[in-house]
Amino acid sequence: MRNDELLALDRAHVWHPYGPMPGRTDPLVVESASGVRLRLAEPVHGQAELIDGMSSWWSALHGYNHPVLNEAAHDQLGRMSHVMFGGLTHEPAVRLATRLVEITPEPLQHVFLSDSGSVSVEVAAKMCLQYWRSVGRPGKQLLMTWRGGYHGDTWQPMSLCDPEGGMHELWSGVLQRQVFVDAPPVTYEESYARMLREQIALHADEVAAVIVEPVVQNAGGMRFHPPEYLRVLREACDEHGVLLIFDEIATGFGRTGTLFGADQAGVSPDVMCVGKALTGGYLSMAATLCTTEIAEGISRGEVPVLAHGPTFMGNPLASAVACASIDLLMSQDWALEVKRIETGLREGLAPAAELPGVREVRVLGAIGVVQLDHDVDMAAATEAAVRAGVWLRPFRDLIYTMPPYVTGDEDLARICTAVRAAAQAG
Ligand SMILES: *Cc1c(COP(=O)(O)O)cnc(C)c1O
């Protein structure tokens, strides 16, 4: 298909994330991807290839077209791409679930596989509400969270995203009203910790679980917070009979410098969601893990099953690639690579702090953020990055990068140059 033809059809028929219909700006056409490079169907602003600064939204840890992941996919394709999971099981899913139990905090023992992060959050909420219903506390139907978060785009997760200024504000009168507290401060403040404890105590009769993204609030604003707050949540939840959910869909698999955000606090949630990087960015898959207490609690209830079963639950192809991706990650010193990227981002992004219109530069693990004092001019910022040979996707007042861990130092320096150029242009 010719590029102009493709773009005309795209505009006429294809929705893109958070986009209008018909589309108003032309997306770039990607022909293939390999390593950390996206190859464009036609050069744009003189660039035939772009270095990927986004890991395709936190997912492509090992870069694209990786021989090990390709082989795992090919191998599994030759056996079966999919079979239903009701009444059937298979080695890829069993291996994946077992692997997830091994690498996550010890109390998490049971795994529900689903097809996207949002669904894994739905499942987490259902598990917690049903647990309380089963053990005779049906009044606990709400979730509590802090502002500034993001937990997905389906109905229940939307109700947990920041109700003000977030992308789901439109629905604030329609969505389930959850219990919100202020967003976590960037440094540890005893008064905030006290407020968390008080609010959990106050709402314990109606709240089934607290749900947060540990250490980094991602799509809600790329904000970092001290892990101490996670310990405070754990203690207060235990004290008042409230469950704790960590949404590790973005933070999981090493992104913040530890394998999971939970590891920075040394606590375990009762329920954990993982997704995005689970399959190394190859296929859509997510998982919800829970403790034996929750699983057994549900099984003791009037309806002793978890009534959820996605058609593509446990998809063998995705499971096989996820196993390969996790094995690949664990077979190398990933923490060293993340540290290297953290150092590169700190050095490369620091000069952005001096640019006019820049409010703050912050880096944690393999995440680099330049926050402006105004909303980004998306078109100008994206063009500036592309001219510098890099793919970035800014939002709101944020120009950020979370490169694949395999990004070399030279490419990393180019990403930093592009982020600075985007900040200057946008
Ligand atoms: C991306 C994301 C989700 C939603 O995942 P999808 O796969 O897009 O449905 C949920 N929570 C967090 C923290 C995320 O970053």
Tab-separated table of N, CA and C in Angstrom, residues 146-297:
chain	number	residue	atom	x	y	z
A	146	TRP	N	-4.862	7.395	45.829
A	146	TRP	CA	-4.435	8.790	45.899
A	146	TRP	C	-4.580	9.421	44.529
A	147	ARG	N	-4.708	10.724	44.520
A	147	ARG	CA	-4.891	11.444	43.266
A	147	ARG	C	-3.639	11.352	42.404
A	148	GLY	N	-3.813	11.665	41.130
A	148	GLY	CA	-2.645	11.679	40.233
A	148	GLY	C	-2.314	10.321	39.662
A	149	GLY	N	-3.183	9.327	39.904
A	149	GLY	CA	-2.884	7.980	39.428
A	149	GLY	C	-3.512	7.700	38.078
A	150	TYR	N	-3.148	6.560	37.531
A	150	TYR	CA	-3.756	6.073	36.300
A	150	TYR	C	-3.825	4.555	36.390
A	151	HIS	N	-5.013	3.994	36.159
A	151	HIS	CA	-5.157	2.540	36.270
A	151	HIS	C	-5.842	1.911	35.068
A	152	GLY	N	-6.008	2.668	33.976
A	152	GLY	CA	-6.559	2.073	32.765
A	152	GLY	C	-7.810	2.784	32.287
A	153	ASP	N	-8.353	2.299	31.190
A	153	ASP	CA	-9.417	3.007	30.480
A	153	ASP	C	-10.763	2.307	30.492
A	154	THR	N	-10.867	1.123	31.063
A	154	THR	CA	-12.191	0.515	31.172
A	154	THR	C	-12.895	1.119	32.392
A	155	TRP	N	-14.159	0.743	32.604
A	155	TRP	CA	-15.007	1.544	33.499
A	155	TRP	C	-14.488	1.650	34.939
A	156	GLN	N	-14.215	0.517	35.539
A	156	GLN	CA	-13.756	0.546	36.936
A	156	GLN	C	-12.396	1.243	37.067
A	157	PRO	N	-11.405	0.894	36.250
A	157	PRO	CA	-10.129	1.626	36.315
A	157	PRO	C	-10.280	3.132	36.078
A	158	MET	N	-11.190	3.521	35.189
A	158	MET	CA	-11.393	4.961	34.954
A	158	MET	C	-11.795	5.674	36.237
A	159	SER	N	-12.576	4.972	37.078
A	159	SER	CA	-13.050	5.607	38.315
A	159	SER	C	-11.910	5.804	39.302
A	160	LEU	N	-10.758	5.193	39.017
A	160	LEU	CA	-9.610	5.289	39.927
A	160	LEU	C	-8.551	6.267	39.431
A	161	CYS	N	-8.721	6.732	38.196
A	161	CYS	CA	-7.800	7.731	37.671
A	161	CYS	C	-8.125	9.071	38.318
A	162	ASP	N	-7.159	9.972	38.291
A	162	ASP	CA	-7.383	11.267	38.932
A	162	ASP	C	-8.670	11.911	38.397
A	163	PRO	N	-9.624	12.202	39.288
A	163	PRO	CA	-10.902	12.737	38.808
A	163	PRO	C	-10.798	14.175	38.304
A	164	GLU	N	-9.687	14.850	38.574
A	164	GLU	CA	-9.547	16.233	38.105
A	164	GLU	C	-8.366	16.360	37.155
A	165	GLY	N	-8.629	16.933	35.989
A	165	GLY	CA	-7.536	17.194	35.053
A	165	GLY	C	-7.052	15.963	34.333
A	166	GLY	N	-7.496	14.786	34.741
A	166	GLY	CA	-7.091	13.562	34.065
A	166	GLY	C	-7.912	13.377	32.803
A	167	MET	N	-7.583	12.334	32.046
A	167	MET	CA	-8.255	12.194	30.755
A	167	MET	C	-9.669	11.649	30.879
A	168	HIS	N	-10.066	11.226	32.076
A	168	HIS	CA	-11.411	10.681	32.216
A	168	HIS	C	-12.336	11.604	33.000
A	169	GLU	N	-11.926	12.873	33.102
A	169	GLU	CA	-12.699	13.854	33.873
A	169	GLU	C	-14.138	13.974	33.359
A	170	LEU	N	-14.286	13.820	32.041
A	170	LEU	CA	-15.598	13.888	31.389
A	170	LEU	C	-16.637	13.032	32.102
A	171	TRP	N	-16.198	11.918	32.687
A	171	TRP	CA	-17.111	10.925	33.239
A	171	TRP	C	-17.273	11.045	34.746
A	172	SER	N	-16.808	12.159	35.304
A	172	SER	CA	-16.757	12.220	36.766
A	172	SER	C	-18.129	12.049	37.422
A	173	GLY	N	-19.205	12.479	36.753
A	173	GLY	CA	-20.519	12.319	37.380
A	173	GLY	C	-21.130	10.941	37.168
A	174	VAL	N	-20.537	10.157	36.299
A	174	VAL	CA	-21.135	8.890	35.884
A	174	VAL	C	-20.448	7.697	36.555
A	175	LEU	N	-19.149	7.845	36.764
A	175	LEU	CA	-18.363	6.734	37.300
A	175	LEU	C	-18.671	6.501	38.771
A	176	GLN	N	-18.415	5.284	39.221
A	176	GLN	CA	-18.452	4.973	40.650
A	176	GLN	C	-17.574	5.990	41.390
A	177	ARG	N	-18.119	6.579	42.448
A	177	ARG	CA	-17.331	7.522	43.231
A	177	ARG	C	-16.449	6.748	44.201
A	178	GLN	N	-15.166	6.776	43.993
A	178	GLN	CA	-14.241	6.079	44.891
A	178	GLN	C	-13.736	7.052	45.957
A	179	VAL	N	-12.947	6.564	46.887
A	179	VAL	CA	-12.422	7.444	47.938
A	179	VAL	C	-11.033	7.934	47.519
A	180	PHE	N	-10.897	9.225	47.341
A	180	PHE	CA	-9.614	9.801	46.927
A	180	PHE	C	-8.960	10.559	48.076
A	181	VAL	N	-7.643	10.437	48.161
A	181	VAL	CA	-6.869	11.314	49.049
A	181	VAL	C	-5.881	12.079	48.174
A	182	ASP	N	-5.225	13.079	48.755
A	182	ASP	CA	-4.283	13.889	47.981
A	182	ASP	C	-3.167	13.028	47.381
A	183	ALA	N	-2.601	13.519	46.294
A	183	ALA	CA	-1.467	12.829	45.671
A	183	ALA	C	-0.291	12.818	46.638
A	184	PRO	N	0.534	11.776	46.583
A	184	PRO	CA	1.667	11.697	47.509
A	184	PRO	C	2.728	12.763	47.223
A	185	PRO	N	3.222	13.429	48.285
A	185	PRO	CA	4.312	14.401	48.109
A	185	PRO	C	5.589	13.704	47.631
A	186	VAL	N	6.484	14.477	47.011
A	186	VAL	CA	7.706	13.884	46.457
A	186	VAL	C	8.741	13.533	47.526
A	187	THR	N	8.587	14.118	48.710
A	187	THR	CA	9.468	13.723	49.815
A	187	THR	C	8.591	13.188	50.946
A	188	TYR	N	9.237	12.509	51.901
A	188	TYR	CA	8.447	11.929	52.982
A	188	TYR	C	7.985	13.018	53.950
A	189	GLU	N	6.698	13.085	54.168
A	189	GLU	CA	6.144	14.051	55.135
A	189	GLU	C	5.273	13.288	56.110
A	190	GLU	N	5.618	13.427	57.387
A	190	GLU	CA	4.885	12.698	58.420
A	190	GLU	C	3.402	13.075	58.416
A	191	SER	N	3.104	14.357	58.114
A	191	SER	CA	1.699	14.782	58.133
A	191	SER	C	0.898	14.054	57.039
A	192	TYR	N	1.534	13.794	55.910
A	192	TYR	CA	0.843	13.075	54.838
A	192	TYR	C	0.629	11.615	55.247
A	193	ALA	N	1.670	11.028	55.849
A	193	ALA	CA	1.544	9.641	56.314
A	193	ALA	C	0.405	9.526	57.333
A	194	ARG	N	0.318	10.505	58.214
A	194	ARG	CA	-0.745	10.503	59.230
A	194	ARG	C	-2.112	10.581	58.552
A	195	MET	N	-2.206	11.464	57.547
A	195	MET	CA	-3.470	11.603	56.816
A	195	MET	C	-3.868	10.264	56.165
A	196	LEU	N	-2.874	9.567	55.581
A	196	LEU	CA	-3.180	8.264	54.962
A	196	LEU	C	-3.772	7.312	56.001
A	197	ARG	N	-3.111	7.254	57.169
A	197	ARG	CA	-3.592	6.345	58.224
A	197	ARG	C	-5.002	6.724	58.652
A	198	GLU	N	-5.230	8.028	58.825
A	198	GLU	CA	-6.548	8.492	59.291
A	198	GLU	C	-7.646	8.168	58.273
A	199	GLN	N	-7.345	8.396	57.002
A	199	GLN	CA	-8.367	8.165	55.978
A	199	GLN	C	-8.687	6.670	55.837
A	200	ILE	N	-7.666	5.844	55.961
A	200	ILE	CA	-7.913	4.398	55.884
A	200	ILE	C	-8.767	3.961	57.076
A	201	ALA	N	-8.451	4.480	58.259
A	201	ALA	CA	-9.247	4.150	59.447
A	201	ALA	C	-10.684	4.637	59.274
A	202	LEU	N	-10.840	5.850	58.780
A	202	LEU	CA	-12.157	6.479	58.646
A	202	LEU	C	-13.067	5.725	57.672
A	203	HIS	N	-12.476	5.216	56.592
A	203	HIS	CA	-13.294	4.606	55.528
A	203	HIS	C	-13.250	3.080	55.541
A	204	ALA	N	-12.679	2.501	56.592
A	204	ALA	CA	-12.451	1.043	56.596
A	204	ALA	C	-13.733	0.232	56.405
A	205	ASP	N	-14.887	0.762	56.829
A	205	ASP	CA	-16.130	-0.002	56.699
A	205	ASP	C	-16.637	-0.086	55.266
A	206	GLU	N	-16.262	0.888	54.451
A	206	GLU	CA	-16.783	0.893	53.072
A	206	GLU	C	-15.714	0.585	52.031
A	207	VAL	N	-14.446	0.613	52.445
A	207	VAL	CA	-13.367	0.414	51.469
A	207	VAL	C	-12.884	-1.039	51.481
A	208	ALA	N	-12.917	-1.661	50.300
A	208	ALA	CA	-12.430	-3.041	50.175
A	208	ALA	C	-10.914	-3.068	50.067
A	209	ALA	N	-10.364	-2.098	49.334
A	209	ALA	CA	-8.923	-2.108	49.086
A	209	ALA	C	-8.420	-0.712	48.746
A	210	VAL	N	-7.161	-0.504	49.071
A	210	VAL	CA	-6.447	0.676	48.581
A	210	VAL	C	-5.682	0.226	47.342
A	211	ILE	N	-5.758	1.007	46.277
A	211	ILE	CA	-4.989	0.678	45.073
A	211	ILE	C	-4.087	1.849	44.714
A	212	VAL	N	-2.811	1.564	44.497
A	212	VAL	CA	-1.860	2.601	44.078
A	212	VAL	C	-0.848	2.015	43.086
A	213	GLU	N	-0.236	2.922	42.327
A	213	GLU	CA	0.945	2.566	41.554
A	213	GLU	C	2.126	2.827	42.488
A	214	PRO	N	2.897	1.804	42.816
A	214	PRO	CA	3.999	2.011	43.745
A	214	PRO	C	5.168	2.789	43.131
A	215	VAL	N	5.685	3.733	43.847
A	215	VAL	CA	6.918	4.486	43.555
A	215	VAL	C	6.781	5.516	42.431
A	216	VAL	N	6.118	5.142	41.342
A	216	VAL	CA	5.938	6.095	40.244
A	216	VAL	C	4.475	6.108	39.811
A	217	GLN	N	3.886	7.298	39.802
A	217	GLN	CA	2.584	7.455	39.156
A	217	GLN	C	2.888	7.772	37.703
A	218	ASN	N	2.391	6.944	36.811
A	218	ASN	CA	2.865	6.993	35.444
A	218	ASN	C	2.009	7.907	34.564
A	219	ALA	N	1.076	7.319	33.823
A	219	ALA	CA	0.301	8.091	32.861
A	219	ALA	C	-0.508	9.214	33.525
A	220	GLY	N	-0.643	9.189	34.843
A	220	GLY	CA	-1.355	10.260	35.542
A	220	GLY	C	-0.502	11.508	35.734
A	221	GLY	N	0.789	11.454	35.432
A	221	GLY	CA	1.613	12.649	35.585
A	221	GLY	C	3.099	12.402	35.817
A	222	MET	N	3.542	11.160	35.710
A	222	MET	CA	4.974	10.850	35.824
A	222	MET	C	5.582	11.440	37.107
A	223	ARG	N	4.887	11.178	38.236
A	223	ARG	CA	5.371	11.692	39.523
A	223	ARG	C	5.973	10.548	40.346
A	224	PHE	N	7.045	10.849	41.066
A	224	PHE	CA	7.707	9.854	41.919
A	224	PHE	C	7.349	10.141	43.380
A	225	HIS	N	7.326	9.103	44.195
A	225	HIS	CA	7.119	9.326	45.632
A	225	HIS	C	7.978	8.350	46.433
A	226	PRO	N	8.279	8.702	47.686
A	226	PRO	CA	9.140	7.840	48.483
A	226	PRO	C	8.438	6.518	48.845
A	227	PRO	N	9.189	5.404	48.784
A	227	PRO	CA	8.599	4.094	49.098
A	227	PRO	C	8.063	3.987	50.530
A	228	GLU	N	8.504	4.878	51.416
A	228	GLU	CA	7.990	4.859	52.803
A	228	GLU	C	6.468	4.890	52.830
A	229	TYR	N	5.879	5.620	51.898
A	229	TYR	CA	4.415	5.713	51.892
A	229	TYR	C	3.760	4.354	51.659
A	230	LEU	N	4.465	3.486	50.945
A	230	LEU	CA	3.907	2.156	50.680
A	230	LEU	C	3.905	1.331	51.965
A	231	ARG	N	4.935	1.549	52.789
A	231	ARG	CA	4.955	0.861	54.094
A	231	ARG	C	3.833	1.377	54.984
A	232	VAL	N	3.609	2.692	54.935
A	232	VAL	CA	2.521	3.277	55.728
A	232	VAL	C	1.182	2.666	55.285
A	233	LEU	N	0.988	2.569	53.978
A	233	LEU	CA	-0.256	1.975	53.462
A	233	LEU	C	-0.397	0.536	53.943
A	234	ARG	N	0.706	-0.217	53.863
A	234	ARG	CA	0.656	-1.625	54.269
A	234	ARG	C	0.238	-1.755	55.739
A	235	GLU	N	0.895	-0.961	56.577
A	235	GLU	CA	0.585	-1.026	58.020
A	235	GLU	C	-0.852	-0.625	58.304
A	236	ALA	N	-1.275	0.482	57.709
A	236	ALA	CA	-2.623	0.984	58.003
A	236	ALA	C	-3.680	0.026	57.452
A	237	CYS	N	-3.430	-0.537	56.285
A	237	CYS	CA	-4.380	-1.501	55.713
A	237	CYS	C	-4.499	-2.728	56.615
A	238	ASP	N	-3.352	-3.222	57.094
A	238	ASP	CA	-3.386	-4.381	57.998
A	238	ASP	C	-4.155	-4.055	59.266
A	239	GLU	N	-3.879	-2.881	59.794
A	239	GLU	CA	-4.497	-2.509	61.068
A	239	GLU	C	-6.017	-2.399	60.955
A	240	HIS	N	-6.502	-1.936	59.797
A	240	HIS	CA	-7.937	-1.646	59.691
A	240	HIS	C	-8.697	-2.601	58.779
A	241	GLY	N	-8.080	-3.721	58.410
A	241	GLY	CA	-8.802	-4.701	57.609
A	241	GLY	C	-9.156	-4.196	56.223
A	242	VAL	N	-8.183	-3.605	55.557
A	242	VAL	CA	-8.373	-3.156	54.181
A	242	VAL	C	-7.297	-3.854	53.350
A	243	LEU	N	-7.663	-4.297	52.150
A	243	LEU	CA	-6.674	-4.958	51.289
A	243	LEU	C	-5.856	-3.910	50.538
A	244	LEU	N	-4.684	-4.329	50.057
A	244	LEU	CA	-3.792	-3.407	49.355
A	244	LEU	C	-3.453	-3.971	47.968
A	245	ILE	N	-3.738	-3.178	46.954
A	245	ILE	CA	-3.432	-3.563	45.568
A	245	ILE	C	-2.303	-2.679	45.052
A	246	PHE	N	-1.251	-3.281	44.517
A	246	PHE	CA	-0.235	-2.517	43.789
A	246	PHE	C	-0.448	-2.743	42.297
A	247	ASP	N	-0.660	-1.650	41.601
A	247	ASP	CA	-0.741	-1.704	40.140
A	247	ASP	C	0.677	-1.479	39.608
A	248	GLU	N	1.333	-2.597	39.278
A	248	GLU	CA	2.735	-2.565	38.812
A	248	GLU	C	2.805	-2.695	37.291
A	249	ILE	N	1.718	-2.335	36.621
A	249	ILE	CA	1.661	-2.530	35.168
A	249	ILE	C	2.764	-1.731	34.463
A	250	ALA	N	3.048	-0.529	34.973
A	250	ALA	CA	4.121	0.269	34.368
A	250	ALA	C	5.446	0.078	35.099
A	251	THR	N	5.389	-0.100	36.434
A	251	THR	CA	6.620	-0.126	37.232
A	251	THR	C	7.304	-1.491	37.233
A	252	GLY	N	6.587	-2.532	36.810
A	252	GLY	CA	7.123	-3.886	36.915
A	252	GLY	C	8.300	-4.155	35.991
A	253	PHE	N	9.010	-5.227	36.280
A	253	PHE	CA	10.107	-5.734	35.447
A	253	PHE	C	11.282	-4.761	35.341
A	254	GLY	N	11.584	-4.132	36.467
A	254	GLY	CA	12.865	-3.428	36.597
A	254	GLY	C	12.868	-1.944	36.291
A	255	ARG	N	11.774	-1.434	35.779
A	255	ARG	CA	11.782	-0.060	35.247
A	255	ARG	C	12.264	0.986	36.257
A	256	THR	N	11.911	0.807	37.538
A	256	THR	CA	12.281	1.840	38.525
A	256	THR	C	13.615	1.553	39.203
A	257	GLY	N	14.275	0.459	38.806
A	257	GLY	CA	15.568	0.127	39.417
A	257	GLY	C	15.497	-1.120	40.286
A	258	THR	N	14.291	-1.467	40.757
A	258	THR	CA	14.089	-2.759	41.425
A	258	THR	C	13.118	-3.547	40.553
A	259	LEU	N	13.085	-4.865	40.751
A	259	LEU	CA	12.274	-5.684	39.846
A	259	LEU	C	10.812	-5.203	39.866
A	260	PHE	N	10.299	-4.939	41.071
A	260	PHE	CA	8.971	-4.358	41.200
A	260	PHE	C	9.047	-3.154	42.137
A	261	GLY	N	8.120	-2.240	41.992
A	261	GLY	CA	8.077	-1.090	42.887
A	261	GLY	C	7.972	-1.533	44.342
A	262	ALA	N	7.200	-2.603	44.562
A	262	ALA	CA	7.014	-3.133	45.916
A	262	ALA	C	8.353	-3.435	46.587
A	263	ASP	N	9.326	-3.858	45.794
A	263	ASP	CA	10.626	-4.242	46.346
A	263	ASP	C	11.347	-3.054	46.978
A	264	GLN	N	11.052	-1.848	46.516
A	264	GLN	CA	11.714	-0.668	47.091
A	264	GLN	C	11.229	-0.410	48.516
A	265	ALA	N	10.001	-0.842	48.779
A	265	ALA	CA	9.451	-0.628	50.121
A	265	ALA	C	9.633	-1.867	50.987
A	266	GLY	N	9.975	-2.982	50.360
A	266	GLY	CA	10.100	-4.226	51.116
A	266	GLY	C	8.768	-4.700	51.679
A	267	VAL	N	7.678	-4.369	50.982
A	267	VAL	CA	6.370	-4.859	51.429
A	267	VAL	C	5.717	-5.634	50.293
A	268	SER	N	4.745	-6.460	50.674
A	268	SER	CA	3.970	-7.153	49.652
A	268	SER	C	2.538	-6.635	49.684
A	269	PRO	N	1.978	-6.398	48.512
A	269	PRO	CA	0.544	-6.102	48.481
A	269	PRO	C	-0.236	-7.410	48.630
A	270	ASP	N	-1.555	-7.312	48.785
A	270	ASP	CA	-2.408	-8.505	48.778
A	270	ASP	C	-2.723	-8.922	47.350
A	271	VAL	N	-2.721	-7.920	46.473
A	271	VAL	CA	-3.018	-8.167	45.060
A	271	VAL	C	-2.054	-7.322	44.235
A	272	MET	N	-1.527	-7.895	43.163
A	272	MET	CA	-0.615	-7.137	42.301
A	272	MET	C	-1.011	-7.325	40.836
A	273	CYS	N	-0.995	-6.223	40.090
A	273	CYS	CA	-1.257	-6.292	38.654
A	273	CYS	C	0.041	-6.068	37.904
A	274	VAL	N	0.289	-6.907	36.907
A	274	VAL	CA	1.402	-6.666	35.993
A	274	VAL	C	0.878	-6.726	34.559
A	275	GLY	N	1.554	-6.046	33.662
A	275	GLY	CA	1.127	-6.040	32.259
A	275	GLY	C	2.249	-5.472	31.426
A	276	LYS	N	1.906	-4.557	30.545
A	276	LYS	CA	2.865	-3.842	29.694
A	276	LYS	C	4.125	-4.656	29.343
A	277	ALA	N	5.180	-4.628	30.154
A	277	ALA	CA	6.438	-5.295	29.799
A	277	ALA	C	6.392	-6.813	29.992
A	278	LEU	N	5.250	-7.339	30.432
A	278	LEU	CA	5.160	-8.774	30.728
A	278	LEU	C	5.624	-9.645	29.564
A	279	THR	N	5.225	-9.287	28.338
A	279	THR	CA	5.642	-10.077	27.167
A	279	THR	C	6.783	-9.388	26.415
A	280	GLY	N	7.501	-8.500	27.090
A	280	GLY	CA	8.584	-7.791	26.418
A	280	GLY	C	8.077	-6.926	25.270
A	281	GLY	N	6.796	-6.578	25.316
A	281	GLY	CA	6.233	-5.707	24.291
A	281	GLY	C	5.777	-6.444	23.040
A	282	TYR	N	5.713	-7.770	23.107
A	282	TYR	CA	5.349	-8.542	21.904
A	282	TYR	C	3.851	-8.700	21.724
A	283	LEU	N	3.160	-9.017	22.810
A	283	LEU	CA	1.748	-9.367	22.715
A	283	LEU	C	1.027	-8.800	23.931
A	284	SER	N	-0.282	-8.656	23.774
A	284	SER	CA	-1.057	-8.098	24.873
A	284	SER	C	-1.346	-9.164	25.916
A	285	MET	N	-0.867	-8.926	27.133
A	285	MET	CA	-1.156	-9.853	28.218
A	285	MET	C	-0.941	-9.148	29.545
A	286	ALA	N	-1.715	-9.528	30.543
A	286	ALA	CA	-1.544	-8.974	31.889
A	286	ALA	C	-1.857	-10.076	32.888
A	287	ALA	N	-1.517	-9.826	34.139
A	287	ALA	CA	-1.794	-10.825	35.171
A	287	ALA	C	-2.159	-10.131	36.473
A	288	THR	N	-3.041	-10.753	37.216
A	288	THR	CA	-3.384	-10.294	38.563
A	288	THR	C	-2.987	-11.400	39.527
A	289	LEU	N	-2.111	-11.067	40.477
A	289	LEU	CA	-1.673	-12.058	41.455
A	289	LEU	C	-2.329	-11.761	42.790
A	290	CYS	N	-2.638	-12.797	43.557
A	290	CYS	CA	-3.194	-12.551	44.894
A	290	CYS	C	-2.660	-13.557	45.895
A	291	THR	N	-2.960	-13.265	47.173
A	291	THR	CA	-2.510	-14.124	48.261
A	291	THR	C	-3.459	-15.318	48.416
A	292	THR	N	-2.988	-16.299	49.162
A	292	THR	CA	-3.813	-17.472	49.449
A	292	THR	C	-5.017	-17.084	50.302
A	293	GLU	N	-4.820	-16.127	51.199
A	293	GLU	CA	-5.918	-15.636	52.032
A	293	GLU	C	-7.092	-15.160	51.165
A	294	ILE	N	-6.788	-14.399	50.126
A	294	ILE	CA	-7.854	-13.890	49.256
A	294	ILE	C	-8.481	-15.024	48.441
A	295	ALA	N	-7.631	-15.865	47.866
A	295	ALA	CA	-8.154	-16.973	47.052
A	295	ALA	C	-9.054	-17.874	47.896
A	296	GLU	N	-8.593	-18.198	49.108
A	296	GLU	CA	-9.391	-19.083	49.965
A	296	GLU	C	-10.647	-18.388	50.448
A	297	GLY	N	-10.520	-17.094	50.726
A	297	GLY	CA	-11.690	-16.325	51.164
A	297	GLY	C	-12.786	-16.374	50.106
